[in-house]
XYZ file of C-alpha atoms in Angstrom:
368
model
C 102.137 96.245 127.944
C 98.979 97.341 126.797
C 98.823 99.457 123.909
C 96.913 102.078 126.180
C 98.583 102.242 128.848
C 102.441 103.126 128.324
C 104.216 103.325 132.258
C 107.179 104.955 130.471
C 104.864 107.670 129.259
C 102.765 107.928 132.931
C 106.728 108.458 134.448
C 107.338 111.462 132.370
C 103.767 113.603 133.257
C 105.243 112.576 136.666
C 108.328 114.828 135.229
C 106.144 117.155 134.132
C 103.799 117.855 136.759
C 107.271 118.668 138.821
C 108.635 121.110 136.270
C 105.644 122.795 136.412
C 105.972 123.214 139.675
C 109.136 124.178 139.372
C 108.348 127.298 136.941
C 105.502 128.628 139.248
C 107.812 128.299 142.405
C 111.081 129.736 140.885
C 108.459 133.329 140.051
C 108.539 133.300 143.687
C 112.526 132.688 143.666
C 112.806 135.857 141.375
C 110.335 138.196 143.747
C 114.485 138.194 145.996
C 116.026 141.220 145.398
C 118.828 139.157 145.196
C 117.682 136.109 143.670
C 119.698 132.966 143.761
C 120.884 131.359 140.810
C 121.664 128.358 140.958
C 118.169 127.229 141.587
C 116.551 130.314 139.196
C 118.447 127.848 137.021
C 117.807 124.839 138.382
C 113.038 125.889 138.969
C 112.902 128.496 135.673
C 115.370 126.980 133.270
C 115.890 123.358 133.371
C 112.723 122.816 133.571
C 111.281 125.009 131.568
C 110.828 121.031 128.459
C 108.214 120.181 130.853
C 104.935 122.818 129.494
C 105.942 121.533 125.807
C 106.809 117.874 126.935
C 103.089 118.200 128.075
C 101.734 118.469 124.420
C 103.980 115.723 123.128
C 102.926 113.483 125.751
C 99.027 115.117 124.852
C 99.522 114.451 121.264
C 100.822 110.461 122.275
C 97.864 109.623 124.240
C 95.679 111.186 122.059
C 97.729 108.938 118.240
C 97.812 105.701 121.245
C 93.824 105.866 121.760
C 93.349 107.042 117.876
C 95.624 105.254 115.901
C 96.109 106.734 111.991
C 94.650 103.191 111.018
C 91.714 102.565 112.910
C 88.491 104.836 111.628
C 88.426 108.104 113.129
C 84.923 109.775 114.331
C 84.733 113.284 115.222
C 82.461 113.980 116.718
C 81.934 110.938 119.843
C 86.305 111.990 119.359
C 85.752 115.160 120.625
C 82.613 114.416 123.000
C 84.895 112.121 125.275
C 88.382 114.491 125.043
C 85.239 118.052 125.880
C 84.488 116.068 129.000
C 88.426 115.357 130.202
C 88.735 119.188 129.209
C 86.654 121.366 128.348
C 84.019 121.411 132.213
C 88.034 121.057 134.037
C 88.867 124.069 132.590
C 86.000 125.858 133.005
C 85.180 124.588 135.930
C 88.615 125.129 137.118
C 88.670 129.053 135.827
C 85.402 129.755 137.719
C 86.905 128.692 141.134
C 90.818 130.820 140.580
C 88.170 133.652 138.718
C 86.512 133.624 142.410
C 89.470 132.792 144.504
C 91.081 136.051 142.968
C 88.419 137.723 142.950
C 87.458 137.675 146.946
C 91.388 137.990 147.753
C 91.572 141.572 145.744
C 88.223 142.284 146.449
C 87.507 143.586 143.574
C 85.272 141.389 140.923
C 85.468 143.211 138.151
C 86.428 140.008 136.655
C 82.602 138.554 136.594
C 82.140 141.829 134.192
C 80.416 140.254 130.854
C 83.250 141.832 128.727
C 86.522 140.696 131.213
C 84.089 137.930 131.820
C 84.284 136.220 128.601
C 88.314 137.913 127.329
C 89.896 135.600 130.949
C 87.921 132.565 129.469
C 88.672 133.671 126.544
C 92.483 133.833 126.976
C 92.743 131.195 129.462
C 93.648 134.385 131.910
C 91.502 133.036 134.801
C 95.239 131.996 136.763
C 98.868 131.473 135.412
C 98.283 127.949 134.581
C 95.795 127.337 132.932
C 96.349 128.567 129.318
C 97.260 125.618 128.474
C 94.357 124.118 128.742
C 92.686 126.475 126.504
C 96.165 125.404 123.843
C 95.212 121.658 124.290
C 91.761 122.826 122.994
C 93.230 124.342 119.351
C 94.462 121.063 119.155
C 91.070 119.055 120.315
C 89.736 121.602 117.630
C 92.420 121.007 114.601
C 92.592 117.433 114.776
C 91.201 116.527 111.539
C 93.154 118.905 110.399
C 97.020 117.216 112.372
C 95.637 113.339 111.783
C 96.582 113.965 107.603
C 98.988 116.452 108.100
C 100.906 113.595 109.940
C 99.729 111.243 106.946
C 100.990 112.684 104.587
C 104.722 113.638 106.935
C 104.564 109.712 107.831
C 105.858 109.415 103.925
C 109.804 111.060 104.764
C 109.976 111.492 108.066
C 113.047 112.630 108.970
C 112.727 115.559 106.013
C 109.721 116.898 107.196
C 110.110 116.433 110.579
C 113.481 118.128 110.717
C 112.200 121.099 108.313
C 109.124 121.463 110.459
C 111.353 121.298 113.478
C 113.510 124.558 111.846
C 110.350 126.500 110.091
C 108.365 125.957 114.096
C 111.742 127.722 115.097
C 112.035 129.969 113.168
C 108.711 131.288 114.264
C 108.643 131.048 117.799
C 111.465 133.269 117.333
C 110.430 135.893 115.697
C 107.187 135.379 118.097
C 109.101 135.610 121.608
C 111.870 138.295 120.231
C 111.318 140.032 117.326
C 106.875 140.631 116.260
C 105.982 144.262 119.006
C 102.827 144.716 116.339
C 100.008 147.432 117.977
C 95.970 147.167 116.700
C 93.358 150.303 117.766
C 91.456 147.780 118.177
C 91.536 146.549 121.687
C 90.105 142.828 120.006
C 93.317 142.645 118.261
C 95.817 143.954 120.155
C 94.385 141.256 122.605
C 94.650 138.567 120.347
C 98.041 139.927 120.119
C 99.102 139.853 123.630
C 98.035 136.596 124.371
C 98.800 134.858 120.968
C 100.815 133.149 123.424
C 98.205 131.220 125.046
C 96.190 130.363 121.726
C 98.063 129.584 119.372
C 99.057 125.811 118.014
C 101.920 126.797 115.870
C 104.843 127.784 118.917
C 104.166 123.754 120.152
C 103.101 121.860 115.969
C 106.273 119.853 115.983
C 106.534 118.933 119.117
C 103.080 117.237 119.059
C 103.257 115.564 116.126
C 106.604 114.895 117.644
C 104.528 113.854 120.455
C 101.785 111.554 117.552
C 104.810 110.331 115.470
C 106.776 108.418 118.372
C 102.384 106.938 119.232
C 102.257 105.701 115.554
C 105.880 103.911 115.712
C 106.651 103.557 119.376
C 108.219 100.341 118.629
C 110.747 101.448 115.877
C 110.920 104.661 118.018
C 112.942 102.186 120.729
C 114.517 100.013 118.413
C 116.056 103.348 117.433
C 116.806 104.030 120.855
C 117.760 101.681 121.818
C 120.405 101.151 119.562
C 121.474 104.898 119.747
C 122.269 104.818 123.193
C 125.721 107.074 123.396
C 123.620 109.363 121.003
C 120.664 110.516 123.131
C 122.412 110.088 126.839
C 125.230 112.663 124.669
C 122.363 115.371 123.037
C 120.407 115.445 126.402
C 124.376 116.448 127.637
C 125.211 118.578 125.024
C 121.043 120.800 125.419
C 121.399 120.582 128.949
C 124.775 122.569 128.938
C 123.683 124.806 126.373
C 120.359 126.489 128.114
C 122.645 127.448 131.012
C 125.387 128.177 129.187
C 122.799 131.133 127.295
C 121.417 131.863 130.984
C 124.416 132.828 132.600
C 125.684 134.064 129.054
C 122.993 136.882 128.233
C 123.819 137.896 132.783
C 127.369 138.105 132.780
C 128.125 139.634 128.614
C 124.591 141.041 128.087
C 123.763 142.795 131.973
C 120.827 141.130 132.243
C 118.785 140.188 135.535
C 117.846 137.338 136.350
C 113.937 137.676 136.020
C 114.519 139.199 131.897
C 117.492 135.685 131.616
C 113.650 134.165 132.574
C 111.680 135.754 129.626
C 114.213 135.284 127.475
C 115.416 131.640 127.592
C 112.607 129.782 127.762
C 110.503 126.954 126.101
C 110.081 128.186 122.227
C 113.795 129.989 122.551
C 115.940 128.008 119.968
C 117.970 126.435 122.443
C 114.641 125.298 124.165
C 113.167 123.853 121.588
C 116.769 121.636 121.130
C 116.081 120.981 125.553
C 112.478 120.061 125.137
C 113.642 117.116 122.102
C 116.615 115.915 124.081
C 115.150 115.262 127.417
C 112.034 114.031 125.796
C 114.024 111.278 124.433
C 116.124 111.385 126.774
C 113.702 110.408 129.351
C 111.760 107.451 126.388
C 115.945 106.169 126.961
C 116.034 105.227 130.654
C 112.365 104.260 131.395
C 111.242 102.278 127.803
C 114.713 100.918 127.459
C 116.510 100.122 130.567
C 114.921 99.385 133.610
C 113.361 101.189 135.424
C 114.562 101.380 139.751
C 111.585 100.665 142.183
C 111.647 103.891 143.910
C 111.389 104.863 140.699
C 108.942 103.237 139.347
C 107.069 104.317 142.838
C 107.310 107.416 143.040
C 106.775 108.650 139.353
C 103.791 106.376 138.901
C 102.241 108.316 141.806
C 103.380 111.338 140.264
C 101.652 110.158 136.658
C 98.338 108.680 138.225
C 97.616 111.820 140.005
C 99.341 114.609 137.125
C 96.139 116.610 136.025
C 94.669 117.036 139.445
C 97.657 118.066 140.913
C 98.535 120.376 137.945
C 94.749 122.074 138.323
C 95.236 122.941 142.290
C 99.610 123.181 142.971
C 97.978 127.092 142.439
C 96.055 127.432 145.781
C 98.746 125.955 147.570
C 101.504 127.915 146.088
C 99.400 130.828 146.743
C 98.232 129.728 149.649
C 102.292 129.707 151.692
C 103.541 132.656 149.429
C 101.037 134.757 151.149
C 101.222 133.209 154.930
C 105.030 133.374 154.644
C 103.914 137.573 154.102
C 102.020 137.804 156.310
C 104.509 136.391 159.106
C 106.901 138.925 156.757
C 109.464 135.773 155.899
C 112.547 136.313 153.972
C 111.433 134.087 151.087
C 115.580 132.613 151.290
C 116.540 129.658 148.897
C 116.023 127.202 151.665
C 112.146 128.661 152.403
C 111.969 128.921 148.363
C 112.635 124.444 147.792
C 110.686 124.209 150.949
C 107.874 125.479 149.386
C 108.070 123.478 146.834
C 108.078 120.208 148.563
C 104.706 121.565 150.195
C 103.409 122.601 147.258
C 103.693 119.660 145.569
C 103.076 117.302 148.336
C 99.428 119.225 149.261
C 98.593 118.335 145.225
C 99.325 114.733 145.575
C 97.154 114.680 148.688
C 94.221 116.592 146.899
C 94.642 114.705 144.466
C 94.057 111.309 146.072
C 91.833 111.774 147.583
C 89.344 113.496 145.179
C 90.074 110.954 143.465
C 89.109 107.998 145.985
C 86.453 109.735 147.973
C 83.377 108.992 146.350
C 82.155 112.264 145.030
C 78.766 112.715 142.225
C 79.788 112.141 139.081
C 78.700 115.449 138.012
C 81.398 117.302 141.087
C 84.034 114.047 139.645
C 83.765 115.258 136.281
C 84.146 119.459 137.585
C 87.269 118.309 139.451
C 89.374 116.245 137.148
C 86.978 116.003 134.187
C 86.561 111.826 134.634
């Protein structure tokens, strides 16, 4: 097994990509006057682990290639990471800004102030803010390494404290804080805090780094505690669904409000993300993987980055076509849209990966 490529981690990238597409297709399902609550639960609730999971996977990759026991040259590290993330972020942001402007016949996004604001907070398209947070994690890498080294002295205690501290911070950020500022710049900084404040995902990021540093030990622990891992996953999944249905039944929330409440930064969402990471590692690293699963999730994992970058375009085109032909998006159509968007994004990713493109264009599209 190569130290720089672990198949189970690649499978997880593919699974998380399916989850991200599910969340975005779920937003379309929520537009129905009477959405299918079960379908929304799958697309918008059970898929919620996928966003923070990508920070786990990103940290895993970073620390697998740059472990704590090896020299770390910040300048060289940052140069590689910026090429992989910053250049595609800028090129795809410009593409989506142009796309939205042309569709809406409104080019105010390219006014200097609005242009800077859009790029700074990752507002060009609803999914691309993830790269802004990831860039901040990259920029702050000299902080994460000594912090992880210090936490590694007593990992059980330090990660437990960090988990609950992160939970409290996320609870206040998600449900309590509601500040108003006279300055539009400060108000934007507060309103879009989820787009750049890395503290929201600090636990899962550092846990990914810890897992990379101690991968063999983590896998040995998982092998010896399979029943506990499965039970943890079952309880956390039940907790997510109970919270989702519960606030609709007891609090009178509609489906949209429930989704905005039971998300990845909610207390139960954080538990569910952690359990899902352990569950996936157990079944895909510590157990035999069926050949069909290997083929499907290897393919998804290999092309997950360009799939992530392009899939909103295909989703927008399909929903526009449905609107143009006055197609009422029942559950069957929502599932069809999910499948078609996924397949089109995979096809696009394969084409741009295998095609002979100029180096600069290849870097703009997928960072390498």
